Tab-separated table of C-alpha atoms and ligand atoms in Angstrom:
chain	number	residue	atom	x	y	z
A	1	UNK	CA	-91.405	104.797	-128.932
A	2	UNK	CA	-89.834	108.159	-130.322
A	3	UNK	CA	-93.503	109.335	-131.373
A	4	UNK	CA	-94.275	109.608	-127.698
A	5	UNK	CA	-91.090	111.821	-126.813
A	6	UNK	CA	-91.800	115.389	-125.936
A	7	UNK	CA	-90.632	118.168	-128.390
A	8	UNK	CA	-89.408	121.447	-127.053
A	9	UNK	CA	-90.204	124.301	-129.618
A	10	UNK	CA	-87.919	127.372	-130.333
A	11	UNK	CA	-90.199	129.479	-128.106
A	12	UNK	CA	-89.341	127.106	-125.025
A	13	UNK	CA	-92.805	125.581	-125.061
A	14	UNK	CA	-93.314	121.802	-125.195
A	15	UNK	CA	-95.329	119.524	-127.302
A	16	UNK	CA	-95.913	116.281	-125.172
A	17	UNK	CA	-95.628	114.066	-128.029
A	18	UNK	CA	-94.986	114.119	-131.804
A	19	UNK	CA	-98.596	113.470	-133.099
A	20	UNK	CA	-100.444	116.536	-134.196
A	21	UNK	CA	-104.317	116.871	-135.384
A	22	UNK	CA	-103.844	118.665	-138.646
A	23	UNK	CA	-106.320	121.472	-139.428
A	24	UNK	CA	-109.539	120.389	-141.079
A	25	UNK	CA	-112.101	122.942	-141.814
A	26	UNK	CA	-115.247	121.924	-139.803
A	27	UNK	CA	-117.819	124.336	-140.839
A	28	UNK	CA	-119.355	124.084	-137.403
A	29	UNK	CA	-119.545	127.804	-136.432
A	30	UNK	CA	-122.656	128.809	-134.694
A	31	UNK	CA	-124.997	131.544	-136.053
A	32	UNK	CA	-122.691	134.245	-135.013
A	33	UNK	CA	-119.717	132.467	-136.745
A	34	UNK	CA	-118.133	131.853	-133.430
A	35	UNK	CA	-117.344	128.189	-131.815
A	36	UNK	CA	-120.573	126.060	-131.551
A	37	UNK	CA	-121.304	123.357	-128.905
A	38	UNK	CA	-120.778	120.697	-131.584
A	39	UNK	CA	-117.283	122.165	-132.356
A	40	UNK	CA	-116.391	122.103	-128.534
A	41	UNK	CA	-117.565	118.499	-128.346
A	42	UNK	CA	-115.420	117.437	-131.322
A	43	UNK	CA	-112.339	118.912	-129.747
A	44	UNK	CA	-112.958	117.433	-126.499
A	45	UNK	CA	-112.971	114.119	-128.360
A	46	UNK	CA	-109.678	114.712	-129.938
A	47	UNK	CA	-108.196	116.150	-126.731
A	48	UNK	CA	-109.128	112.883	-124.906
A	49	UNK	CA	-107.568	110.792	-127.683
A	50	UNK	CA	-104.064	111.860	-126.701
A	51	UNK	CA	-102.596	114.112	-129.472
A	52	UNK	CA	-99.813	116.295	-128.528
A	53	UNK	CA	-100.719	119.358	-130.691
A	54	UNK	CA	-104.315	120.279	-131.699
A	55	UNK	CA	-104.548	122.679	-134.873
A	56	UNK	CA	-107.986	124.054	-135.366
A	57	UNK	CA	-109.473	124.081	-138.801
A	58	UNK	CA	-109.118	127.398	-140.604
A	59	UNK	CA	-110.348	130.333	-138.696
A	60	UNK	CA	-111.058	133.503	-140.659
A	61	UNK	CA	-109.390	136.691	-140.020
A	62	UNK	CA	-112.195	138.719	-141.999
A	63	UNK	CA	-115.869	137.924	-142.003
A	64	UNK	CA	-116.013	138.994	-145.482
A	65	UNK	CA	-113.442	136.541	-146.572
A	66	UNK	CA	-114.564	132.934	-145.904
A	67	UNK	CA	-113.027	129.536	-147.126
A	68	UNK	CA	-116.509	128.183	-146.835
A	69	UNK	CA	-119.879	128.593	-145.301
A	70	UNK	CA	-119.986	127.747	-141.406
A	71	UNK	CA	-116.502	128.911	-140.738
A	72	UNK	CA	-115.409	130.503	-137.564
A	73	UNK	CA	-114.457	133.981	-137.719
A	74	UNK	CA	-112.246	135.690	-134.952
A	75	UNK	CA	-111.805	139.420	-135.770
A	76	UNK	CA	-112.824	141.176	-132.427
A	77	UNK	CA	-113.568	140.370	-128.794
A	78	UNK	CA	-117.117	139.858	-129.137
A	79	UNK	CA	-117.297	136.162	-128.476
A	80	UNK	CA	-113.908	135.752	-126.809
A	81	UNK	CA	-115.477	133.798	-123.800
A	82	UNK	CA	-116.591	131.106	-126.505
A	83	UNK	CA	-113.080	130.962	-127.919
A	84	UNK	CA	-111.918	130.720	-124.317
A	85	UNK	CA	-113.932	127.643	-123.657
A	86	UNK	CA	-112.773	126.010	-126.895
A	87	UNK	CA	-109.064	126.720	-126.041
A	88	UNK	CA	-109.696	125.254	-122.653
A	89	UNK	CA	-111.340	122.193	-123.804
A	90	UNK	CA	-108.600	121.464	-126.359
A	91	UNK	CA	-105.870	121.773	-123.525
A	92	UNK	CA	-107.632	120.085	-120.816
A	93	UNK	CA	-105.385	116.789	-121.417
A	94	UNK	CA	-102.061	118.466	-121.628
A	95	UNK	CA	-102.104	119.169	-125.621
A	96	UNK	CA	-101.196	122.383	-127.040
A	97	UNK	CA	-103.721	124.113	-129.037
A	98	UNK	CA	-103.103	126.203	-132.214
A	99	UNK	CA	-105.563	128.270	-134.136
A	100	UNK	CA	-105.019	128.300	-137.726
A	101	UNK	CA	-105.674	131.639	-139.247
A	102	UNK	CA	-106.482	131.989	-142.872
A	103	UNK	CA	-107.623	134.159	-145.610
A	104	UNK	CA	-108.912	132.399	-148.601
A	105	UNK	CA	-108.122	135.169	-151.529
A	106	UNK	CA	-109.549	133.811	-154.612
A	107	UNK	CA	-110.514	130.460	-153.417
A	108	UNK	CA	-113.968	131.543	-152.049
A	109	UNK	CA	-117.187	130.535	-153.500
A	110	UNK	CA	-118.968	133.183	-155.398
A	111	UNK	CA	-122.218	132.186	-153.582
A	112	UNK	CA	-120.874	133.801	-150.480
A	113	UNK	CA	-121.949	137.000	-151.952
A	114	UNK	CA	-118.749	138.993	-151.187
A	115	UNK	CA	-116.078	140.666	-153.393
A	116	UNK	CA	-113.164	138.472	-153.939
A	117	UNK	CA	-109.552	139.732	-153.386
A	118	UNK	CA	-106.306	138.124	-154.564
A	119	UNK	CA	-102.705	139.148	-155.537
A	120	UNK	CA	-103.795	139.287	-159.277
A	121	UNK	CA	-107.199	139.136	-161.415
A	122	UNK	CA	-106.427	135.417	-162.094
A	123	UNK	CA	-109.470	133.071	-162.233
A	124	UNK	CA	-109.351	129.588	-160.719
A	125	UNK	CA	-109.097	126.758	-163.362
A	126	UNK	CA	-111.602	123.963	-161.987
A	127	UNK	CA	-113.327	122.837	-165.257
A	128	UNK	CA	-116.849	122.773	-164.831
A	129	UNK	CA	-116.771	124.034	-161.167
A	130	UNK	CA	-114.688	127.262	-162.349
A	131	UNK	CA	-117.908	129.201	-162.574
A	132	UNK	CA	-118.581	128.532	-158.733
A	133	UNK	CA	-115.657	131.192	-158.356
A	134	UNK	CA	-115.591	134.680	-159.345
A	135	UNK	CA	-112.420	136.231	-160.760
A	136	UNK	CA	-110.773	138.106	-158.108
A	137	UNK	CA	-109.866	141.735	-158.224
A	138	UNK	CA	-106.253	142.700	-157.664
A	139	UNK	CA	-105.569	143.655	-154.109
A	140	UNK	CA	-104.523	147.324	-153.872
A	141	UNK	CA	-101.485	148.114	-151.389
A	142	UNK	CA	-104.081	149.453	-148.920
A	143	UNK	CA	-105.915	146.060	-148.572
A	144	UNK	CA	-102.583	144.277	-148.385
A	145	UNK	CA	-101.611	146.218	-145.361
A	146	UNK	CA	-105.223	145.477	-143.793
A	147	UNK	CA	-104.630	141.617	-144.379
A	148	UNK	CA	-101.431	142.073	-142.312
A	149	UNK	CA	-103.057	143.983	-139.613
A	150	UNK	CA	-106.045	141.179	-139.379
A	151	UNK	CA	-103.705	138.319	-139.325
A	152	UNK	CA	-101.833	140.234	-136.150
A	153	UNK	CA	-105.207	140.941	-134.536
A	154	UNK	CA	-106.669	137.582	-134.949
A	155	UNK	CA	-103.343	136.028	-133.539
A	156	UNK	CA	-103.486	138.422	-130.551
A	157	UNK	CA	-107.179	137.547	-129.966
A	158	UNK	CA	-106.166	133.895	-129.966
A	159	UNK	CA	-103.576	134.461	-127.303
A	160	UNK	CA	-105.988	136.515	-125.315
A	161	UNK	CA	-108.450	133.449	-125.376
A	162	UNK	CA	-105.930	130.973	-124.217
A	163	UNK	CA	-104.581	129.289	-127.029
A	164	UNK	CA	-100.971	128.351	-127.099
A	165	UNK	CA	-100.269	129.404	-130.703
A	166	UNK	CA	-101.359	130.215	-134.256
A	167	UNK	CA	-100.569	128.592	-137.443
A	168	UNK	CA	-100.580	131.063	-140.174
A	169	UNK	CA	-101.884	129.081	-143.393
A	170	UNK	CA	-99.801	129.765	-146.387
A	171	UNK	CA	-100.662	126.561	-148.281
A	172	UNK	CA	-103.338	125.042	-150.420
A	173	UNK	CA	-103.743	127.758	-152.767
A	174	UNK	CA	-105.325	130.400	-150.087
A	175	UNK	CA	-104.241	133.983	-150.165
A	176	UNK	CA	-100.694	133.482	-148.815
A	177	UNK	CA	-100.029	130.812	-151.067
A	178	UNK	CA	-101.356	132.480	-153.988
A	179	UNK	CA	-98.936	135.279	-153.304
A	180	UNK	CA	-96.207	132.785	-153.329
A	181	UNK	CA	-97.101	131.069	-156.657
A	182	UNK	CA	-96.219	132.703	-159.898
A	183	UNK	CA	-99.192	131.213	-161.464
A	184	UNK	CA	-101.633	133.287	-159.308
A	185	UNK	CA	-99.485	136.132	-158.520
A	186	UNK	CA	-98.495	138.331	-161.725
A	187	UNK	CA	-97.798	141.533	-159.810
A	188	UNK	CA	-94.918	143.817	-160.846
A	189	UNK	CA	-94.724	145.919	-157.622
A	190	UNK	CA	-93.083	144.903	-154.464
A	191	UNK	CA	-95.441	142.088	-153.666
A	192	UNK	CA	-94.799	140.204	-156.813
A	193	UNK	CA	-92.238	139.094	-159.513
A	194	UNK	CA	-89.134	137.737	-157.506
A	195	UNK	CA	-89.743	135.092	-155.230
A	196	UNK	CA	-88.462	137.556	-152.361
A	197	UNK	CA	-91.240	139.747	-153.602
A	198	UNK	CA	-93.972	137.075	-153.762
A	199	UNK	CA	-92.938	135.650	-150.150
A	200	UNK	CA	-93.105	139.350	-148.742
A	201	UNK	CA	-96.590	139.168	-147.490
A	202	UNK	CA	-96.177	135.933	-145.793
A	203	UNK	CA	-92.919	137.319	-144.065
A	204	UNK	CA	-94.475	140.687	-143.254
A	205	UNK	CA	-97.502	138.595	-141.706
A	206	UNK	CA	-95.042	136.367	-139.545
A	207	UNK	CA	-93.028	139.423	-138.498
A	208	UNK	CA	-96.114	141.559	-137.520
A	209	UNK	CA	-97.634	138.617	-135.528
A	210	UNK	CA	-94.519	137.497	-133.655
A	211	UNK	CA	-93.978	141.356	-132.693
A	212	UNK	CA	-97.268	141.491	-131.123
A	213	UNK	CA	-97.876	138.038	-129.293
A	214	UNK	CA	-96.028	136.900	-126.361
A	215	UNK	CA	-92.558	135.264	-126.770
A	216	UNK	CA	-93.643	131.765	-125.616
A	217	UNK	CA	-96.637	131.841	-127.942
A	218	UNK	CA	-96.208	129.517	-130.860
A	219	UNK	CA	-96.170	131.026	-134.273
A	220	UNK	CA	-96.186	128.260	-137.034
A	221	UNK	CA	-96.741	128.331	-140.666
A	222	UNK	CA	-98.257	125.811	-142.947
A	223	UNK	CA	-96.481	125.923	-146.434
A	224	UNK	CA	-96.676	123.892	-149.542
A	225	UNK	CA	-93.585	121.796	-150.237
A	226	UNK	CA	-94.903	122.504	-153.997
A	227	UNK	CA	-97.973	123.479	-155.748
A	228	UNK	CA	-97.858	120.279	-158.203
A	229	UNK	CA	-98.670	122.548	-161.180
A	230	UNK	CA	-96.473	123.212	-164.017
A	231	UNK	CA	-94.856	126.474	-163.601
A	232	UNK	CA	-96.183	126.989	-160.158
A	233	UNK	CA	-94.415	127.137	-156.683
A	234	UNK	CA	-91.572	124.491	-156.575
A	235	UNK	CA	-89.661	122.611	-153.910
A	236	UNK	CA	-86.896	124.836	-154.640
A	237	UNK	CA	-89.122	127.932	-153.983
A	238	UNK	CA	-90.248	126.084	-150.777
A	239	UNK	CA	-86.716	125.647	-149.634
A	240	UNK	CA	-85.844	129.349	-150.200
A	241	UNK	CA	-88.994	130.517	-148.448
A	242	UNK	CA	-88.140	128.362	-145.415
A	243	UNK	CA	-84.520	129.817	-145.439
A	244	UNK	CA	-86.395	133.560	-145.536
A	245	UNK	CA	-88.607	132.293	-142.511
A	246	UNK	CA	-85.474	131.083	-140.469
A	247	UNK	CA	-84.548	133.841	-137.972
A	248	UNK	CA	-88.105	135.316	-137.785
A	249	UNK	CA	-89.140	133.549	-134.719
A	250	UNK	CA	-91.266	130.945	-136.338
A	251	UNK	CA	-91.652	127.737	-134.067
A	252	UNK	CA	-92.741	124.965	-136.611
A	253	UNK	CA	-93.102	124.822	-140.299
A	254	UNK	CA	-95.930	122.239	-141.406
A	255	UNK	CA	-95.359	120.900	-144.883
A	256	UNK	CA	-98.267	119.971	-147.268
A	257	UNK	CA	-98.831	120.719	-150.990
A	258	UNK	CA	-101.480	121.451	-153.528
A	259	UNK	CA	-104.420	123.754	-153.963
A	260	UNK	CA	-108.199	123.546	-155.041
A	261	UNK	CA	-106.642	123.382	-158.661
A	262	UNK	CA	-104.184	120.629	-157.829
A	263	UNK	CA	-105.461	118.748	-154.755
A	264	UNK	CA	-102.098	117.216	-153.975
A	265	UNK	CA	-102.905	117.370	-150.229
A	266	UNK	CA	-105.205	114.489	-150.910
A	267	UNK	CA	-102.575	112.613	-152.726
A	268	UNK	CA	-103.299	113.992	-156.362
A	269	UNK	CA	-100.737	115.933	-158.381
A	270	UNK	CA	-101.497	117.650	-161.648
A	271	UNK	CA	-98.096	117.925	-163.140
A	272	UNK	CA	-97.501	114.392	-163.810
A	273	UNK	CA	-95.615	113.646	-160.466
A	274	UNK	CA	-96.483	110.551	-158.514
A	275	UNK	CA	-96.910	110.912	-154.971
A	276	UNK	CA	-96.241	108.223	-152.515
A	277	UNK	CA	-99.115	106.581	-151.140
A	278	UNK	CA	-98.558	107.200	-147.521
A	279	UNK	CA	-96.864	110.171	-146.112
A	280	UNK	CA	-96.985	111.992	-149.479
A	281	UNK	CA	-94.894	114.885	-148.878
A	282	UNK	CA	-91.999	113.018	-146.952
A	283	UNK	CA	-89.538	113.138	-149.889
A	284	UNK	CA	-90.296	116.814	-150.321
A	285	UNK	CA	-89.958	117.479	-146.473
A	286	UNK	CA	-86.611	115.875	-146.639
A	287	UNK	CA	-85.486	118.361	-149.109
A	288	UNK	CA	-86.591	121.132	-146.808
A	289	UNK	CA	-84.883	119.412	-143.999
A	290	UNK	CA	-81.711	119.896	-145.634
A	291	UNK	CA	-81.898	123.694	-145.480
A	292	UNK	CA	-83.225	124.350	-141.921
A	293	UNK	CA	-83.164	123.397	-138.389
A	294	UNK	CA	-86.603	124.708	-137.685
A	295	UNK	CA	-88.937	122.127	-136.320
A	296	UNK	CA	-90.847	120.489	-139.178
A	297	UNK	CA	-94.013	118.609	-139.501
A	298	UNK	CA	-95.227	116.661	-142.515
A	299	UNK	CA	-98.971	115.897	-143.087
A	300	UNK	CA	-100.810	113.838	-145.709
A	301	UNK	CA	-101.589	110.147	-145.869
A	302	UNK	CA	-100.177	109.167	-142.514
A	303	UNK	CA	-102.339	106.603	-140.701
A	304	UNK	CA	-100.099	103.809	-139.572
A	305	UNK	CA	-97.515	104.060	-136.621
A	306	UNK	CA	-94.618	102.420	-138.777
A	307	UNK	CA	-95.165	105.150	-141.402
A	308	UNK	CA	-95.138	107.954	-138.615
A	309	UNK	CA	-91.947	106.507	-137.154
A	310	UNK	CA	-90.397	106.577	-140.634
A	311	UNK	CA	-91.096	110.448	-140.727
A	312	UNK	CA	-89.575	111.099	-137.480
A	313	UNK	CA	-86.697	108.704	-138.488
A	314	UNK	CA	-86.165	111.052	-141.430
A	315	UNK	CA	-85.352	113.795	-139.254
A	316	UNK	CA	-88.974	115.492	-139.157
A	317	UNK	CA	-90.040	116.324	-135.743
A	318	UNK	CA	-93.733	116.035	-135.801
A	319	UNK	CA	-96.362	114.142	-137.888
A	320	UNK	CA	-99.674	115.886	-138.955
A	321	UNK	CA	-102.739	113.496	-139.045
A	322	UNK	CA	-106.206	114.546	-140.529
A	323	UNK	CA	-108.469	111.867	-141.904
A	324	UNK	CA	-107.245	109.010	-139.711
A	325	UNK	CA	-108.025	110.977	-136.626
A	326	UNK	CA	-111.476	111.520	-137.830
A	327	UNK	CA	-112.141	107.802	-138.058
A	328	UNK	CA	-110.166	107.008	-134.854
A	329	UNK	CA	-109.662	109.921	-132.609
A	330	UNK	CA	-108.010	107.728	-130.214
A	331	UNK	CA	-105.243	106.713	-132.546
A	332	UNK	CA	-102.557	108.280	-130.580
A	333	UNK	CA	-103.694	106.259	-127.401
A	334	UNK	CA	-104.042	103.164	-129.432
A	335	UNK	CA	-100.481	103.474	-130.813
A	336	UNK	CA	-99.011	104.106	-127.447
A	337	UNK	CA	-100.628	100.901	-126.096
A	338	UNK	CA	-99.229	99.003	-129.169
A	339	UNK	CA	-102.538	98.870	-130.819
A	340	UNK	CA	-101.844	98.684	-134.623
A	341	UNK	CA	-104.772	100.879	-135.718
A	342	UNK	CA	-104.492	102.157	-139.184
A	343	UNK	CA	-107.757	103.791	-140.041
A	344	UNK	CA	-108.569	104.664	-143.758
A	345	UNK	CA	-111.334	105.642	-146.106
A	346	UNK	CA	-111.908	103.361	-149.157
A	347	UNK	CA	-110.156	105.220	-152.149
A	348	UNK	CA	-112.497	106.947	-154.626
A	349	UNK	CA	-111.382	106.120	-158.148
A	350	UNK	CA	-113.551	108.615	-160.031
A	351	UNK	CA	-112.045	109.982	-163.334
A	352	UNK	CA	-112.985	113.724	-162.486
A	353	UNK	CA	-110.143	114.341	-159.857
A	354	UNK	CA	-111.585	117.615	-158.698
A	355	UNK	CA	-114.966	116.064	-157.863
A	356	UNK	CA	-113.215	113.170	-156.411
A	357	UNK	CA	-111.415	115.322	-154.144
A	358	UNK	CA	-114.658	117.395	-153.079
A	359	UNK	CA	-116.124	113.823	-152.305
A	360	UNK	CA	-113.260	112.984	-150.234
A	361	UNK	CA	-113.520	116.169	-148.258
A	362	UNK	CA	-117.203	115.688	-147.791
A	363	UNK	CA	-116.475	112.161	-146.326
A	364	UNK	CA	-114.293	113.505	-144.145
A	365	UNK	CA	-116.630	116.152	-143.009
A	366	UNK	CA	-119.165	113.610	-142.529
A	367	UNK	CA	-116.982	111.819	-139.930
A	368	UNK	CA	-116.593	115.270	-138.222
A	369	UNK	CA	-120.251	115.621	-137.975
A	370	UNK	CA	-120.754	112.181	-136.582
A	371	UNK	CA	-117.897	112.804	-133.848
A	372	UNK	CA	-119.351	116.325	-133.159
A	373	UNK	CA	-122.570	114.827	-132.310
A	374	UNK	CA	-121.190	112.174	-129.995
A	375	UNK	CA	-121.742	109.387	-132.322
A	376	UNK	CA	-119.575	106.748	-134.088
A	377	UNK	CA	-117.727	107.429	-137.278
A	378	UNK	CA	-118.724	105.663	-140.584
A	379	UNK	CA	-115.817	105.361	-143.004
A	380	UNK	CA	-117.975	103.207	-145.326
A	381	UNK	CA	-120.169	106.115	-146.014
A	382	UNK	CA	-120.755	106.391	-149.809
A	383	UNK	CA	-118.927	109.302	-151.414
A	384	UNK	CA	-121.948	110.266	-153.443
A	385	UNK	CA	-124.182	110.458	-150.473
A	386	UNK	CA	-121.538	112.345	-148.457
A	387	UNK	CA	-121.099	114.756	-151.522
A	388	UNK	CA	-124.887	115.261	-151.793
A	389	UNK	CA	-125.349	115.883	-147.967
A	390	UNK	CA	-122.363	118.250	-147.842
A	391	UNK	CA	-123.998	120.232	-150.807
A	392	UNK	CA	-127.273	120.601	-148.832
A	393	UNK	CA	-125.458	121.655	-145.781
A	394	UNK	CA	-123.222	124.183	-147.802
A	395	UNK	CA	-126.313	125.632	-149.483
A	396	UNK	CA	-128.043	126.112	-146.083
A	397	UNK	CA	-125.182	127.575	-144.273
A	398	UNK	CA	-124.391	129.835	-147.185
A	399	UNK	CA	-127.987	131.356	-147.048
A	400	UNK	CA	-127.350	131.447	-143.147
A	401	UNK	CA	-123.993	133.221	-143.666
A	402	UNK	CA	-125.616	135.904	-146.233
A	403	UNK	CA	-128.281	136.584	-143.928
A	404	UNK	CA	-125.773	137.207	-141.132
A	405	UNK	CA	-123.893	139.356	-143.081
A	406	UNK	CA	-126.926	141.453	-144.345
A	407	UNK	CA	-127.960	141.835	-140.552
A	408	UNK	CA	-124.570	143.264	-139.684
A	409	UNK	CA	-124.498	145.529	-142.663
A	410	UNK	CA	-127.898	147.127	-141.198
A	411	UNK	CA	-127.565	150.416	-139.297
B	1	FMN	C1	-112.396	118.032	-144.825
B	1	FMN	C2	-111.162	118.730	-144.733
B	1	FMN	C3	-110.900	119.788	-144.388
B	1	FMN	C4	-109.630	120.518	-144.299
B	1	FMN	N1	-109.251	121.592	-144.066
B	1	FMN	C5	-108.196	122.199	-143.839
B	1	FMN	C6	-108.011	123.412	-143.173
B	1	FMN	O1	-108.784	124.209	-142.718
B	1	FMN	N2	-106.647	123.917	-143.157
B	1	FMN	C7	-105.680	123.115	-143.714
B	1	FMN	O2	-104.380	123.510	-143.656
B	1	FMN	N3	-105.776	121.905	-144.270
B	1	FMN	C8	-107.038	121.480	-144.297
B	1	FMN	N4	-107.398	120.199	-144.909
B	1	FMN	C9	-106.089	119.478	-145.036
B	1	FMN	C10	-105.473	118.615	-144.011
B	1	FMN	O3	-104.958	119.461	-143.160
B	1	FMN	C11	-104.538	117.578	-144.584
B	1	FMN	O4	-103.237	118.414	-145.060
B	1	FMN	C12	-105.010	116.613	-145.478
B	1	FMN	O5	-106.141	116.248	-145.281
B	1	FMN	C13	-103.826	115.388	-145.639
B	1	FMN	O6	-103.810	114.826	-144.340
B	1	FMN	P1	-104.540	113.566	-144.010
B	1	FMN	O7	-104.252	112.477	-145.208
B	1	FMN	O8	-104.012	113.077	-142.820
B	1	FMN	O9	-105.980	113.424	-144.091
B	1	FMN	C14	-108.659	119.651	-144.867
B	1	FMN	C15	-108.793	118.235	-145.012
B	1	FMN	C16	-110.072	117.894	-145.174
B	1	FMN	C17	-110.064	116.379	-145.586
């Protein structure tokens, strides 16, 4: 089965098969925002399940800029032994293990109590939930420069800890994706305006990281195939950005889509387009395939082996799987043994799409918590219950985070 063929990346390293565990924010940092015991156990489970590539949930490059409470932060050497342990566990069965590194920009909840920075002072539009997010301040050039340095430092620390690569998160409406989109980037300096200017931050980050890490350390990018918002980042824009990335030493581009405002990564567009029910972004990935020879990965809605095979047959090198691997972490082994496992969460048909997307995330995080405690997944968990539990957990972890920040601020 081609799914179990190895893949040699441009840096010469090899992925043992074509199945990757996509990044899923675990919110399982310990009290120091380093990897916790539970996080390590979760990755042991996935590593034993037979994936060829593990990509961590997003790890923050700056403790002041968090995608959520309970997030792992890697900005200095303080907890490097812990990260090294995490890397060893993930790699123990032959998979590569990459840290996904990220900055949320304006997609940071106001409750975190930190100043919010973004390309421009454009508020998130999330209906009733908009008030949970502060309108960001426009980043001055010095802050942009610091972002480039922080991505680079975190990548170097990841290599030092023993990870085999990093994935730079430029999708899902986080900072780098905010720069790419004309809806959130209204700048008229060298960081905004034309697509070349909007892509500049991503390109500078990639160049700076590639220049500092070893040649055989993987540098990957997660990119939206489109924003799925009218007037946003289009598939033609994505094609152009991929052409710009070509030649910069990128090892793999993962294609996803959407943002908090238009959660297409969970199968919901906001611009009237209908996404496929499985492998949502495959059509878009084919359009990207036309313009590059870089290895591509497509993620979103993949849970059955025949669909994963179809992705590969379309000329895409790897499949990214999130949700299905939280319900069955042994999915790759099952498929290899010819077991037609197809794990799925029952669909949520709420009218409020943003709330439905939050409930879906909460259900997946519920599975992550079960696995991290050595328990069995529970795909039938009620979305309302998962959402409520998640709210409580987020509230408590936000308080803990604020105390941690306050303690670090004291002399
Ligand atoms: C709970 C949860 C957390 C996620 N966290 C991240 C993340 O940290 N970084 C990222 O790039 N994508 C994240 N995603 C998106 C997934 O990587 C993936 O693109 C999406 O879930 C669609 O794939 P799937 O249908 O296989 O789950 C997350 C998704 C879920 C459900």
